Coordinates of C-alpha atoms in Angstrom, one line a residue:
M1 CA 90.2 66.0 78.6
K2 CA 92.7 66.1 81.4
K3 CA 95.0 68.1 79.2
K4 CA 92.3 70.6 78.4
F5 CA 91.3 70.8 82.0
S6 CA 94.8 71.5 83.2
M7 CA 95.4 74.2 80.5
K8 CA 92.1 75.8 81.6
C9 CA 93.2 75.9 85.2
L10 CA 96.7 77.1 84.2
K11 CA 95.7 80.1 82.0
P12 CA 94.7 82.5 84.9
Y13 CA 98.1 81.9 86.5
L14 CA 99.9 82.6 83.2
F15 CA 98.2 86.0 83.1
L16 CA 99.4 86.7 86.6
L17 CA 103.0 85.6 85.8
P18 CA 104.3 89.0 84.6
V19 CA 103.0 90.7 87.7
L20 CA 104.4 88.0 90.0
S21 CA 107.7 88.2 88.2
L22 CA 107.9 92.0 88.8
L23 CA 106.9 91.5 92.5
I24 CA 109.6 88.8 93.0
V25 CA 112.3 90.9 91.3
F26 CA 111.6 94.3 92.8
K27 CA 109.9 93.4 96.1
Y28 CA 110.7 89.9 97.5
I29 CA 114.3 89.6 96.4
P30 CA 115.3 93.0 97.8
F31 CA 113.4 92.2 101.0
V32 CA 115.3 88.9 101.5
M33 CA 118.5 90.7 100.8
A34 CA 117.7 93.4 103.3
I35 CA 117.2 90.8 106.0
E36 CA 120.5 89.1 105.1
K37 CA 122.4 92.4 105.0
S38 CA 121.0 93.5 108.4
F39 CA 123.5 91.1 109.9
F40 CA 126.5 92.7 108.1
N41 CA 128.5 95.9 108.4
W42 CA 127.8 96.8 104.8
N43 CA 128.3 100.1 103.0
G44 CA 126.6 99.1 99.8
S45 CA 129.8 98.4 97.9
T46 CA 133.1 97.3 99.2
M47 CA 132.7 96.7 103.0
N48 CA 130.7 93.6 103.9
V49 CA 131.6 92.2 107.3
F50 CA 129.4 89.8 109.3
V51 CA 128.5 91.4 112.7
G52 CA 125.6 89.2 113.8
L53 CA 123.0 91.0 115.9
Q54 CA 125.2 94.0 116.5
N55 CA 123.1 96.2 114.2
Y56 CA 119.9 95.2 116.1
I57 CA 121.5 95.8 119.5
E58 CA 122.6 99.3 118.3
A59 CA 119.2 100.1 117.0
F60 CA 117.5 99.4 120.3
K61 CA 120.0 101.7 122.0
D62 CA 119.8 104.4 119.3
K63 CA 118.0 107.4 120.9
M64 CA 117.4 109.0 117.5
F65 CA 115.7 105.9 116.1
L66 CA 113.5 105.5 119.2
E67 CA 112.6 109.1 119.0
G68 CA 111.6 108.6 115.4
I69 CA 109.4 105.7 116.3
R70 CA 107.7 107.9 118.9
H71 CA 107.0 110.6 116.4
A72 CA 105.7 108.0 113.9
V73 CA 103.3 106.6 116.5
I74 CA 102.0 110.1 117.1
V75 CA 101.5 110.5 113.4
M76 CA 99.8 107.1 113.2
F77 CA 97.3 107.9 116.0
V78 CA 96.4 111.3 114.6
Q79 CA 96.0 110.0 111.0
V80 CA 93.9 107.0 112.1
A81 CA 91.6 109.3 114.1
I82 CA 91.2 111.6 111.1
T83 CA 90.6 108.7 108.7
L84 CA 87.9 107.2 110.8
T85 CA 86.0 110.4 111.4
I86 CA 86.1 113.3 108.9
P87 CA 86.0 111.3 105.6
L88 CA 83.3 109.1 107.1
L89 CA 81.3 112.2 108.1
A90 CA 81.6 113.7 104.6
A91 CA 80.5 110.4 103.1
E92 CA 77.4 110.2 105.4
L93 CA 76.5 113.8 104.6
L94 CA 76.8 113.2 100.9
Y95 CA 74.9 110.0 101.1
A96 CA 72.0 111.9 102.7
V97 CA 71.8 114.2 99.6
K98 CA 69.0 112.9 97.4
S99 CA 70.1 114.5 94.1
H100 CA 72.4 112.2 92.1
R101 CA 73.7 115.2 90.2
A102 CA 74.7 117.0 93.4
Q103 CA 76.3 113.8 94.7
Y104 CA 78.3 113.4 91.5
A105 CA 79.5 117.1 91.6
V106 CA 80.5 116.9 95.3
R107 CA 82.2 113.5 94.9
T108 CA 84.2 114.9 92.0
A109 CA 85.3 117.9 94.0
F110 CA 86.3 115.8 97.0
T111 CA 88.3 113.3 94.9
F112 CA 90.0 115.9 92.5
P113 CA 93.1 116.0 94.7
M114 CA 93.8 112.3 93.8
V115 CA 94.9 113.4 90.4
V116 CA 97.4 115.9 91.8
P117 CA 100.8 114.5 92.6
G118 CA 101.5 114.2 96.4
V119 CA 104.7 116.2 96.1
V120 CA 102.8 119.2 94.6
I121 CA 100.4 119.2 97.5
I122 CA 103.3 119.0 100.0
L123 CA 105.1 122.0 98.2
L124 CA 101.8 123.9 98.3
W125 CA 101.6 123.4 102.0
Q126 CA 105.3 124.5 102.4
W127 CA 104.3 127.8 100.8
I128 CA 101.3 128.1 103.1
L129 CA 103.3 127.4 106.2
N130 CA 106.3 129.5 105.3
G131 CA 107.4 131.6 108.2
D132 CA 108.3 134.8 106.2
T133 CA 106.0 134.9 103.2
G134 CA 103.5 132.1 104.0
V135 CA 99.8 132.4 103.3
L136 CA 98.9 131.5 106.9
N137 CA 101.0 134.1 108.5
N138 CA 99.9 136.8 106.0
L139 CA 96.3 135.9 106.8
L140 CA 96.9 136.2 110.5
N141 CA 98.6 139.5 110.1
S142 CA 95.8 140.9 107.9
I143 CA 93.1 140.1 110.5
G144 CA 95.0 141.5 113.4
L145 CA 96.4 138.3 114.9
E146 CA 100.1 139.1 114.5
S147 CA 100.9 137.4 117.8
L148 CA 99.9 134.0 116.4
A149 CA 102.1 134.3 113.4
Q150 CA 105.3 132.2 113.7
P151 CA 107.7 130.0 111.7
W152 CA 105.4 126.9 111.6
L153 CA 108.0 124.5 110.2
G154 CA 111.0 126.2 111.9
S155 CA 109.9 125.8 115.5
T156 CA 110.3 122.6 117.5
K157 CA 106.9 123.3 119.1
T158 CA 104.8 123.5 115.9
A159 CA 106.8 121.6 113.2
L160 CA 105.2 118.2 113.8
G161 CA 101.7 119.6 114.2
S162 CA 102.1 121.6 111.0
I163 CA 103.0 118.5 109.1
L164 CA 100.0 116.7 110.5
A165 CA 97.8 119.7 109.2
I166 CA 98.7 118.8 105.6
G167 CA 95.6 117.8 103.7
F168 CA 93.2 120.0 105.8
P169 CA 90.2 119.6 105.9
W170 CA 91.3 116.0 105.7
I171 CA 88.6 114.6 103.4
G172 CA 91.5 112.8 101.9
M173 CA 95.1 113.0 103.3
A174 CA 98.0 113.6 101.0
T175 CA 99.2 110.0 101.4
L176 CA 95.9 108.4 100.4
G177 CA 94.1 111.1 98.4
G178 CA 90.3 110.8 98.5
M179 CA 90.4 107.0 98.8
Q180 CA 88.9 107.0 102.3
F181 CA 85.9 109.1 101.3
L182 CA 85.3 107.1 98.1
I183 CA 85.4 103.7 99.9
Y184 CA 83.1 104.9 102.7
F185 CA 80.7 106.4 100.2
G186 CA 80.7 103.2 98.1
A187 CA 80.2 101.1 101.2
L188 CA 77.2 103.1 102.2
Q189 CA 75.7 102.8 98.8
S190 CA 76.0 99.0 99.0
I191 CA 73.9 98.7 102.2
P192 CA 70.5 97.2 101.4
K193 CA 67.8 99.8 101.3
D194 CA 65.5 97.4 103.1
L195 CA 67.5 98.0 106.3
F196 CA 66.9 101.8 106.1
E197 CA 63.2 101.3 105.3
A198 CA 62.8 99.0 108.3
A199 CA 64.7 101.4 110.5
Q200 CA 62.4 104.3 109.3
L201 CA 59.3 102.2 110.1
E202 CA 60.7 101.5 113.6
G203 CA 61.2 105.2 114.1
I204 CA 64.8 105.1 115.1
T205 CA 66.8 108.3 115.0
V206 CA 69.5 109.2 112.5
W207 CA 72.2 108.8 115.2
K208 CA 70.9 105.4 116.2
R209 CA 70.7 104.3 112.6
F210 CA 74.3 105.4 112.1
L211 CA 75.4 103.4 115.2
K212 CA 73.3 100.3 114.6
I213 CA 73.3 99.9 110.8
D214 CA 75.9 102.1 109.0
L215 CA 78.9 101.5 111.2
P216 CA 78.5 97.7 111.5
M217 CA 77.8 97.3 107.8
I218 CA 81.0 99.3 106.8
S219 CA 83.2 98.0 109.5
S220 CA 85.3 96.0 107.0
Q221 CA 86.0 99.2 105.1
L222 CA 86.9 101.0 108.3
K223 CA 89.3 98.3 109.2
L224 CA 90.9 98.4 105.7
M225 CA 91.4 102.2 105.9
A226 CA 92.8 102.0 109.4
T227 CA 95.2 99.3 108.3
L228 CA 96.4 101.3 105.3
V229 CA 96.8 104.4 107.4
V230 CA 98.8 102.5 110.0
I231 CA 101.2 101.2 107.4
S232 CA 101.6 104.5 105.5
S233 CA 102.0 106.7 108.6
L234 CA 104.7 104.5 110.1
Q235 CA 106.5 104.7 106.8
V236 CA 105.9 108.4 106.3
F237 CA 108.8 109.9 104.4
E238 CA 108.0 112.4 101.5
S239 CA 106.2 115.1 103.5
I240 CA 108.7 115.2 106.3
Y241 CA 111.8 114.9 104.1
I242 CA 110.6 117.7 101.8
L243 CA 109.4 120.1 104.5
T244 CA 111.9 119.6 107.4
K245 CA 114.3 116.7 106.8
G246 CA 113.5 115.7 110.4
G247 CA 114.2 119.1 111.9
P248 CA 114.3 121.5 113.5
G249 CA 116.6 119.5 115.7
T250 CA 114.9 116.1 115.9
S251 CA 111.4 117.3 116.4
T252 CA 110.0 115.7 113.2
M253 CA 112.5 112.8 112.8
V254 CA 110.7 109.6 111.8
P255 CA 112.2 106.1 111.1
A256 CA 112.0 106.4 107.2
V257 CA 114.0 109.7 107.2
Y258 CA 116.5 108.3 109.7
M259 CA 117.0 105.2 107.7
Y260 CA 117.6 107.3 104.5
E261 CA 120.2 109.3 106.3
Q262 CA 122.0 106.3 107.7
G263 CA 122.0 104.5 104.4
F264 CA 122.6 107.2 101.8
T265 CA 124.4 109.9 103.8
Y266 CA 126.6 107.9 106.1
G267 CA 126.9 104.7 104.0
R268 CA 125.6 102.4 106.7
M269 CA 123.5 100.2 104.5
G270 CA 123.7 97.2 106.8
Y271 CA 122.5 99.3 109.8
C272 CA 119.8 100.8 107.6
S273 CA 118.6 97.3 106.6
A274 CA 118.3 96.4 110.3
L275 CA 116.2 99.5 111.0
G276 CA 114.0 98.5 108.1
V277 CA 113.5 95.0 109.4
I278 CA 112.6 96.3 112.8
L279 CA 110.1 98.8 111.3
F280 CA 108.6 95.9 109.2
L281 CA 108.1 93.8 112.3
I282 CA 106.4 96.7 114.1
I283 CA 104.0 97.2 111.2
L284 CA 103.4 93.5 110.9
V285 CA 102.5 93.2 114.6
L286 CA 100.1 96.2 114.5
T287 CA 98.4 94.9 111.3
F288 CA 97.9 91.5 112.9
I289 CA 96.4 93.1 116.1
M290 CA 94.0 95.1 113.9
K291 CA 93.0 92.0 111.9
K292 CA 92.5 90.0 115.1
F293 CA 90.5 92.4 117.2
V294 CA 88.5 94.5 114.7
K295 CA 85.3 92.7 113.7
E296 CA 84.1 92.3 110.1
S297 CA 80.8 93.8 108.8
E298 CA 77.8 92.6 110.7
V299 CA 74.5 94.2 111.7
L300 CA 74.2 94.7 115.5
E301 CA 71.1 93.4 117.2

């Protein structure tokens, strides 16, 4: 009996073993190696000299890296603001539609970008924002607003803002697809209908119902999306590397692009590892703060 019981308890972990093995080999071992190599002057092959905390000291004096963190924080705040507003508004509007067929059609249209590779979306926006033959500038010229046309990705004043515009109208950003909209809509569908019926009997307005019932009941999903966006925005790489490579100048430089340059262009893999560890600690602290201070789902009195 004990043997049968132990095998029954062990079976689920055996099914997880392949996944855990891949995580250990491709995630945890490289992570531990990165922490170790952050204390070395390492070029990825021949040079491997222990330098202690020198890489970390240099990182906190590196103006380019600090500038990259500032830009990443701007991206984070903008994307968190977008994620907690526009996809939620779209989910609320769709939830108010009574026809299930209409809901299905709109939901499919909103989530269709999820099947399109993110690189394709970024390249499409590169074509839209092109300074010479871009769709946006051609549109402005055709409606008599030539003065507004400019090299959107080639100007230090507009480059970062143009990158933040990717994914407009922001139902789902290029980094997360339509995930935010789908999770909000699913959370709204899971709210007990009795609450809405009681609110209707009480005669409360739509706005008050949204504040007193909808938001508290989906606060866990809001926190999840905000956490995912914080992590992805501080690690943003593909869109900036494809569109500007951190330029013009340093106007769109972010930590991930700077780490890539230091590691693969200049061969400073040890310094790159130190930058990665610092970025990991920043993300860890922000995630802990959000977990600590954002409340779980509950109905407000």
